[in-house]
Coordinates of C-alpha atoms and ligand atoms in Angstrom, one line a residue:
M1 CA -8.1 34.3 -17.0
L2 CA -5.7 36.3 -19.2
N3 CA -4.8 40.0 -18.8
D4 CA -4.3 42.1 -21.9
F5 CA -0.8 42.0 -23.4
T6 CA 1.4 42.9 -26.3
Y7 CA 4.1 40.4 -27.3
Q8 CA 6.9 40.8 -29.8
T9 CA 10.3 39.2 -29.8
P10 CA 12.3 40.5 -32.8
T11 CA 15.2 38.2 -32.3
K12 CA 15.9 35.6 -35.0
L13 CA 16.9 32.3 -33.5
I14 CA 19.1 30.0 -35.6
F15 CA 19.1 26.6 -33.8
G16 CA 21.0 23.4 -34.3
K17 CA 24.2 21.6 -35.2
G18 CA 26.6 23.5 -37.4
V19 CA 24.3 26.6 -37.8
I20 CA 27.4 28.8 -37.4
K21 CA 28.0 28.5 -41.1
E22 CA 25.2 31.1 -41.5
L23 CA 27.3 33.6 -39.5
P24 CA 28.9 35.6 -42.3
K25 CA 25.6 36.1 -44.1
E26 CA 23.9 37.4 -40.9
I27 CA 26.8 39.6 -39.9
A28 CA 27.1 41.1 -43.4
K29 CA 23.6 42.5 -43.1
F30 CA 24.9 45.1 -40.6
G31 CA 28.3 45.9 -42.1
K32 CA 32.0 45.0 -42.0
N33 CA 33.2 46.4 -38.7
V34 CA 32.7 43.8 -36.0
L35 CA 33.4 44.0 -32.2
L36 CA 34.0 40.5 -31.1
T37 CA 33.3 40.1 -27.4
Y38 CA 34.1 37.1 -25.3
G39 CA 35.1 36.0 -21.8
G40 CA 38.0 34.3 -20.1
G41 CA 39.0 31.9 -22.9
S42 CA 36.4 29.0 -23.0
I43 CA 35.7 29.8 -26.6
K44 CA 39.4 29.4 -27.5
K45 CA 39.5 26.0 -25.8
M46 CA 36.5 24.7 -27.7
G47 CA 37.8 26.0 -31.1
L48 CA 35.0 28.4 -31.6
Y49 CA 37.3 31.4 -31.6
D50 CA 39.3 30.1 -34.6
E51 CA 36.1 29.0 -36.3
V52 CA 34.7 32.6 -36.0
Y53 CA 37.9 34.1 -37.5
K54 CA 37.8 31.6 -40.4
L55 CA 34.2 32.4 -41.2
L56 CA 34.6 36.1 -40.9
D57 CA 37.6 36.4 -43.2
G58 CA 37.3 39.8 -44.9
F59 CA 35.6 41.5 -42.0
N60 CA 37.4 44.0 -39.8
I61 CA 37.4 42.5 -36.3
T62 CA 38.1 44.4 -33.1
E63 CA 38.2 42.4 -29.9
L64 CA 37.1 42.8 -26.3
S65 CA 38.1 39.8 -24.3
G66 CA 38.1 39.0 -20.6
I67 CA 34.5 39.8 -19.8
E68 CA 33.9 38.6 -16.3
P69 CA 31.0 36.4 -15.0
N70 CA 28.7 39.0 -13.4
P71 CA 29.9 41.5 -16.0
K72 CA 31.2 44.8 -14.7
Y73 CA 30.4 48.2 -15.9
D74 CA 33.9 49.3 -15.1
P75 CA 36.0 48.2 -16.9
S76 CA 34.2 46.0 -19.5
V77 CA 31.3 48.1 -20.6
I78 CA 33.2 51.3 -20.6
I79 CA 36.1 49.8 -22.7
G80 CA 33.7 48.1 -25.0
A81 CA 31.7 51.3 -25.7
K82 CA 35.0 53.2 -26.3
L83 CA 36.1 50.5 -28.8
C84 CA 32.8 50.8 -30.7
K85 CA 33.2 54.5 -31.0
E86 CA 36.8 54.4 -32.0
N87 CA 36.4 51.7 -34.6
N88 CA 33.1 52.7 -36.1
I89 CA 31.6 49.3 -35.1
D90 CA 28.6 48.2 -37.2
V91 CA 27.7 45.1 -35.2
I92 CA 28.7 43.4 -31.9
L93 CA 29.4 39.7 -32.1
S94 CA 29.0 38.2 -28.6
V95 CA 30.5 34.7 -28.2
G96 CA 30.0 33.1 -24.8
G97 CA 27.6 32.8 -21.9
G98 CA 25.0 35.3 -20.6
S99 CA 27.7 37.5 -19.0
V100 CA 29.4 38.2 -22.3
L101 CA 26.0 38.8 -23.9
D102 CA 24.8 41.0 -21.1
C103 CA 28.0 43.1 -21.3
S104 CA 27.6 43.3 -25.0
K105 CA 24.0 44.6 -24.7
A106 CA 25.1 47.3 -22.3
I107 CA 28.0 48.2 -24.6
S108 CA 25.6 48.4 -27.5
V109 CA 23.6 51.3 -26.0
C110 CA 26.6 53.0 -24.2
A111 CA 28.4 53.1 -27.6
K112 CA 25.6 55.4 -29.0
Y113 CA 25.5 57.7 -26.0
D114 CA 27.8 60.5 -25.2
G115 CA 27.2 60.8 -21.4
E116 CA 28.0 58.4 -18.5
G117 CA 26.8 55.0 -19.6
W118 CA 25.6 54.0 -16.1
D119 CA 22.9 56.6 -16.5
L120 CA 21.3 54.4 -19.1
I121 CA 21.8 51.1 -17.2
S122 CA 20.4 52.6 -14.0
G123 CA 17.4 53.9 -15.8
K124 CA 18.1 57.6 -15.3
V125 CA 18.3 58.3 -19.0
K126 CA 16.4 56.4 -21.8
A127 CA 18.7 55.0 -24.5
K128 CA 17.8 56.2 -28.0
A129 CA 19.9 53.9 -30.2
A130 CA 22.0 50.7 -30.0
V131 CA 24.6 48.9 -32.1
P132 CA 23.0 45.7 -33.4
I133 CA 24.0 42.4 -31.7
V134 CA 24.5 39.0 -33.1
D135 CA 25.4 36.3 -30.5
I136 CA 26.6 32.7 -30.3
I137 CA 25.4 31.5 -26.9
T138 CA 27.6 28.8 -25.3
L139 CA 25.8 28.2 -22.0
A140 CA 22.2 27.3 -21.5
A141 CA 21.0 29.5 -18.6
T142 CA 20.0 33.1 -18.7
G143 CA 17.8 33.4 -21.8
S144 CA 19.6 36.6 -22.6
E145 CA 19.9 35.4 -26.2
Y146 CA 16.1 35.8 -26.6
D147 CA 15.3 38.7 -24.3
M148 CA 15.6 42.4 -23.9
G149 CA 17.5 42.4 -20.6
C150 CA 21.0 42.6 -19.3
V151 CA 22.4 42.5 -15.8
I152 CA 25.4 44.6 -15.0
S153 CA 27.4 45.0 -11.8
N154 CA 28.9 48.3 -10.7
T155 CA 31.4 47.4 -8.0
A156 CA 32.1 51.0 -7.0
I157 CA 28.6 51.2 -5.5
S158 CA 28.0 47.5 -4.7
D159 CA 25.2 47.4 -7.2
K160 CA 24.0 44.7 -9.7
R161 CA 21.3 46.0 -11.8
G162 CA 18.8 44.5 -14.3
Y163 CA 18.3 46.8 -17.2
L164 CA 15.5 46.3 -19.7
D165 CA 15.0 48.0 -23.0
E166 CA 13.6 46.8 -26.3
L167 CA 16.8 48.1 -27.9
L168 CA 18.6 45.2 -26.2
Y169 CA 17.1 42.3 -28.1
P170 CA 19.8 40.6 -30.1
A171 CA 19.2 40.8 -33.8
V172 CA 20.3 37.2 -34.3
S173 CA 21.1 34.4 -31.8
F174 CA 22.9 31.3 -32.9
L175 CA 22.1 28.3 -30.7
D176 CA 24.2 25.2 -31.3
P177 CA 23.7 22.7 -28.4
E178 CA 27.1 21.2 -29.1
Y179 CA 28.8 24.4 -27.9
T180 CA 27.4 23.5 -24.5
F181 CA 29.1 20.1 -24.2
S182 CA 32.1 21.7 -22.6
V183 CA 30.2 23.5 -19.9
S184 CA 31.3 22.3 -16.5
K185 CA 29.0 20.4 -14.1
W186 CA 28.9 23.4 -11.8
Q187 CA 27.8 25.8 -14.6
T188 CA 25.4 23.2 -16.0
A189 CA 23.7 22.9 -12.6
C190 CA 23.7 26.6 -12.0
G191 CA 22.5 27.5 -15.4
T192 CA 19.6 25.2 -15.1
A193 CA 18.8 26.4 -11.6
D194 CA 18.7 30.0 -13.1
A195 CA 16.2 28.9 -15.8
I196 CA 14.1 27.0 -13.3
N197 CA 13.9 30.1 -11.2
H198 CA 12.9 32.2 -14.2
V199 CA 9.9 29.9 -14.6
L200 CA 9.0 30.0 -10.9
E201 CA 9.2 33.8 -10.8
Q202 CA 6.5 33.8 -13.4
F203 CA 4.5 30.8 -12.1
F204 CA 4.0 32.4 -8.7
A205 CA 1.8 35.2 -9.9
A206 CA -1.9 36.0 -10.3
P207 CA -3.9 35.9 -12.5
N208 CA -2.7 32.7 -14.2
S209 CA -4.1 30.4 -16.8
M210 CA -4.3 26.7 -17.6
F211 CA -2.3 27.3 -20.7
N212 CA 0.5 29.3 -19.1
D213 CA 0.7 26.8 -16.2
G214 CA 1.0 24.0 -18.8
I215 CA 3.9 25.6 -20.6
M216 CA 5.7 26.4 -17.4
I217 CA 5.3 23.0 -15.9
S218 CA 6.4 21.5 -19.1
A219 CA 9.5 23.8 -19.1
L220 CA 10.3 22.8 -15.5
R221 CA 9.9 19.1 -16.2
S222 CA 12.2 19.3 -19.2
L223 CA 14.9 21.3 -17.3
M224 CA 14.7 19.0 -14.2
T225 CA 14.9 15.8 -16.3
N226 CA 17.5 16.9 -18.9
V227 CA 20.0 18.5 -16.5
K228 CA 20.4 15.2 -14.7
I229 CA 21.2 13.5 -18.1
A230 CA 23.6 16.3 -19.1
L231 CA 25.4 16.0 -15.7
K232 CA 25.9 12.3 -16.3
D233 CA 26.8 12.6 -20.0
P234 CA 27.9 16.1 -20.9
N235 CA 27.8 15.2 -24.6
D236 CA 24.2 14.0 -24.7
Y237 CA 22.9 16.1 -27.6
S238 CA 19.3 15.4 -26.8
A239 CA 19.5 16.7 -23.2
R240 CA 21.7 19.7 -24.1
S241 CA 19.4 20.7 -27.0
E242 CA 16.3 20.7 -24.7
L243 CA 18.2 22.6 -22.0
M244 CA 19.3 25.2 -24.5
Y245 CA 15.9 25.8 -26.1
V246 CA 13.9 25.9 -22.8
C247 CA 16.5 28.3 -21.2
S248 CA 15.9 30.6 -24.1
W249 CA 12.3 31.0 -23.2
G250 CA 13.1 31.9 -19.7
C251 CA 12.9 35.7 -19.7
N252 CA 11.3 36.9 -22.9
G253 CA 7.8 36.9 -21.6
I254 CA 6.4 34.1 -23.7
L255 CA 5.9 31.9 -20.6
A256 CA 3.6 34.3 -19.0
N257 CA 1.8 36.3 -21.6
G258 CA -1.4 37.5 -20.0
A259 CA -0.4 36.4 -16.6
G260 CA 0.2 38.7 -13.6
Y261 CA 3.6 40.0 -12.8
S262 CA 5.3 38.8 -9.6
G263 CA 8.1 41.4 -9.5
W264 CA 10.8 38.6 -9.6
P265 CA 11.6 38.8 -5.9
M266 CA 14.1 36.0 -5.8
H267 CA 16.1 37.8 -8.5
S268 CA 16.1 41.0 -6.5
I269 CA 17.5 39.1 -3.5
E270 CA 20.1 37.2 -5.6
H271 CA 21.3 40.4 -7.4
A272 CA 22.2 41.8 -4.0
L273 CA 24.0 38.6 -3.1
S274 CA 26.0 38.7 -6.3
A275 CA 26.7 42.4 -5.9
Y276 CA 28.1 42.0 -2.4
F277 CA 29.8 38.6 -2.7
D278 CA 30.2 38.0 -6.5
I279 CA 28.5 34.5 -6.2
T280 CA 27.3 32.5 -9.2
H281 CA 23.8 33.7 -10.0
G282 CA 22.1 30.3 -10.4
A283 CA 23.6 28.9 -7.2
G284 CA 22.3 31.9 -5.2
L285 CA 18.8 31.4 -6.7
A286 CA 18.8 27.6 -6.0
I287 CA 19.6 28.3 -2.3
I288 CA 17.0 31.0 -1.9
T289 CA 14.2 29.2 -3.7
P290 CA 13.0 26.8 -1.0
R291 CA 13.4 29.4 1.7
W292 CA 11.5 32.0 -0.3
M293 CA 8.7 29.4 -0.9
K294 CA 8.4 28.8 2.8
E295 CA 8.2 32.5 3.5
I296 CA 5.5 33.3 1.0
L297 CA 3.2 30.3 1.8
S298 CA -0.2 31.7 2.6
E299 CA -3.9 31.2 1.9
K300 CA -3.4 33.3 -1.2
T301 CA -0.3 31.4 -2.6
V302 CA -1.1 27.8 -1.5
E303 CA -3.0 27.0 -4.7
R304 CA 0.3 27.6 -6.7
F305 CA 2.1 25.0 -4.6
V306 CA -0.7 22.5 -4.9
T307 CA -0.8 23.0 -8.8
L308 CA 3.0 22.3 -8.9
G309 CA 2.7 19.4 -6.5
R310 CA 0.1 17.6 -8.4
N311 CA 1.3 18.4 -12.0
L312 CA 5.0 18.5 -11.7
F313 CA 5.8 16.2 -8.8
G314 CA 2.8 13.9 -9.4
L315 CA 1.6 14.1 -5.8
D316 CA -1.5 12.3 -4.6
K317 CA -4.7 14.4 -4.7
N318 CA -5.6 13.1 -1.2
L319 CA -2.7 14.8 0.5
S320 CA -3.6 18.0 2.4
D321 CA -2.6 21.3 0.9
F322 CA 0.0 21.7 3.7
E323 CA 1.5 18.2 3.0
T324 CA 1.6 18.9 -0.7
T325 CA 3.3 22.3 -0.2
Q326 CA 5.9 20.8 2.1
K327 CA 6.7 18.1 -0.4
V328 CA 7.1 20.7 -3.2
I329 CA 9.5 22.8 -1.1
D330 CA 11.5 19.7 -0.1
G331 CA 11.4 18.4 -3.7
F332 CA 13.1 21.6 -5.0
Y333 CA 15.6 21.5 -2.2
A334 CA 16.5 17.9 -2.9
F335 CA 16.6 18.4 -6.6
F336 CA 19.1 21.3 -6.4
E337 CA 21.2 19.4 -3.9
E338 CA 21.3 16.4 -6.2
T339 CA 22.7 18.6 -9.1
G340 CA 25.6 19.5 -6.8
I341 CA 24.7 23.0 -5.6
P342 CA 25.6 23.5 -1.9
M343 CA 22.4 24.6 -0.3
H344 CA 23.8 27.1 2.1
L345 CA 25.0 30.6 1.3
A346 CA 27.8 30.4 3.8
E347 CA 29.4 27.8 1.6
L348 CA 29.6 30.4 -1.2
G349 CA 31.3 32.9 1.1
V350 CA 28.3 35.0 2.0
K351 CA 28.7 36.6 5.5
E352 CA 25.8 36.8 7.9
D353 CA 26.8 40.2 9.2
K354 CA 25.9 41.8 5.8
I355 CA 22.3 40.5 5.8
E356 CA 20.6 43.6 7.2
E357 CA 22.6 45.9 4.8
M358 CA 21.6 43.7 1.9
A359 CA 18.0 43.8 2.9
D360 CA 18.1 47.6 2.9
H361 CA 19.9 47.6 -0.4
I362 CA 17.2 45.4 -2.0
L363 CA 14.4 47.6 -0.7
E364 CA 16.2 50.7 -1.9
N365 CA 17.3 49.6 -5.4
D366 CA 15.0 46.8 -6.4
S367 CA 11.9 46.9 -4.3
T368 CA 10.3 43.7 -3.2
N369 CA 7.5 45.3 -1.2
E370 CA 5.0 46.8 -3.6
P371 CA 1.3 46.2 -2.9
W372 CA 0.7 45.0 -6.5
M373 CA 3.2 42.1 -6.0
F374 CA 2.0 38.5 -5.6
A375 CA 3.8 38.1 -2.4
P376 CA 5.4 41.3 -1.2
L377 CA 8.5 41.0 1.1
D378 CA 9.3 43.6 3.7
K379 CA 12.6 44.0 5.4
D380 CA 11.9 41.4 8.1
A381 CA 10.8 38.9 5.4
L382 CA 14.0 39.5 3.4
I383 CA 16.1 39.0 6.6
R384 CA 14.2 35.8 7.4
I385 CA 14.8 34.4 3.9
L386 CA 18.5 35.3 3.9
K387 CA 19.1 34.0 7.4
A388 CA 17.4 30.7 6.6
S389 CA 19.5 30.4 3.5
M390 CA 22.8 30.7 5.4
Ligands
NZQ1 O1 34.5 33.4 -19.5 P1 34.6 32.1 -20.2 O2 35.9 31.6 -20.3 O3 33.8 32.1 -21.5 O4 33.9 31.0 -19.2 C1 32.5 31.1 -18.8 C2 32.4 31.5 -17.3 O5 33.5 31.3 -16.6 C3 32.0 29.7 -18.7 N1 31.5 29.2 -20.0 C4 30.6 29.7 -20.8 N2 30.3 28.9 -21.9 C5 31.2 27.8 -21.7 C6 31.9 28.0 -20.5 N3 32.8 27.1 -20.1 C7 33.0 26.0 -20.9 N4 32.3 25.8 -22.0 C8 31.4 26.6 -22.5 N5 30.7 26.4 -23.6 O6 31.0 29.7 -17.8 C9 31.3 30.7 -16.8 C10 30.0 31.4 -16.5 O7 29.6 32.1 -17.6 P2 28.4 33.3 -17.5 O8 28.3 33.9 -18.8 O9 28.7 34.1 -16.3 O10 27.2 32.4 -17.1 P3 25.6 32.6 -17.4 O11 25.3 32.4 -18.8 O12 24.9 31.9 -16.4 O13 25.4 34.2 -17.1 C11 25.3 34.7 -15.8 C12 25.0 36.2 -15.8 O14 23.8 36.5 -16.5 C13 22.9 37.3 -15.6 C14 23.4 36.8 -14.2 O15 23.0 37.7 -13.2 C15 24.9 36.7 -14.4 O16 25.5 38.0 -14.3 N6 21.5 37.1 -15.9 C16 21.1 37.6 -17.1 C17 19.8 37.6 -17.5 C18 19.3 38.2 -18.8 N7 20.1 38.9 -19.5 O17 18.1 38.0 -19.1 C19 18.7 37.0 -16.6 C20 19.3 36.2 -15.6 O18 18.3 36.2 -14.5 C21 20.6 36.6 -15.0 O19 20.4 37.6 -14.0
ZN2 ZN1 18.2 34.6 -13.5

């Protein structure tokens, strides 16, 4: 059964080897003044920075560098918005992973707003305009290149917030899988874990349909197969290209058109973990996933586990629902562990004495306990999941 829905993704995807040659033509559609945003230097190591300058000869380029993983409102977004205003920026060119792109998205609306930018990001004020964004994504993970979201941390108030607005869709996203050859094993595993979790957040919902289940299971199969290949051979184009494309589908709605909405509870939990301990997003999600699955198992949810068990893990139809579910939970745990993610939060520096505070924070800022949710989580449930994840 499908619910009613409206679907539109205005982003133009340009995918493949060497597609960057189209960059000047795409950028020129917006103007001459470009804000180039990037992170800690990976784009310089891989030669992409020089390549961009060569291609954009004749454009006026202003730079914002040093954007952090888990990008921060202060300083990055604030400085970026100021640079846009001072330099009359026509277009933001984001070159890097999801953090650089998310930061650029936040900058794009803050640059067109005269008040405190956090009011937009926190949803207090609705943005009215944004500077257009073109991006070259260098890490297969978040799907930010094809969605209308960004996630920004505000360290002053220990908050990490997902911000959604149609204004945040990039105008153009360049996806060249070769740019992901240099991604470390750790980021490859964490990026894939993030994308897997995006699928699961949408799979565990009601109603659902044979069609949506099919796309999501196919996405999971591709991610789980190709990450192992990419971890062994980082330059395997075939694996890197599938990872890149599947990740792009993660958050833009296409996987779950017409399906129910779960509320994305694992992301709510992980955002608190990153806000308090600045951990890598995908690693936090991988650790939470099997514990969350165990917590939400019920008469209502068991069918989802059985569908995954039979169609993704190829489990025998004669197994009981309980046995199937247990094998699915164990299967995800073993898979993440095999990709090199330590499966305990303590190993990432999370401290047990903050669990109760984080549970309160989640319920206050990013509720997980709404009656419409597929599997609501109250404070006790959040504490159980976090403790089991330690
Ligand atoms: O900073 P540089 O030097 O570029 O290095 C980065 C960074 O250290 C490096 N990297 C990126 N591309 C590389 C590379 N290293 C070598 N070769 C390359 N080609 O990888 C490190 C991590 O980068 P980051 O951008 O932080 O990773 P990711 O793309 O996973 O983004 C994570 C952020 O996105 C948010 C997360 O919460 C987190 O803040 N999310 C955004 C979403 C969205 N917009 O839709 C949804 C997600 O659920 C997620 O919450
Ligand atoms: Zn995510």
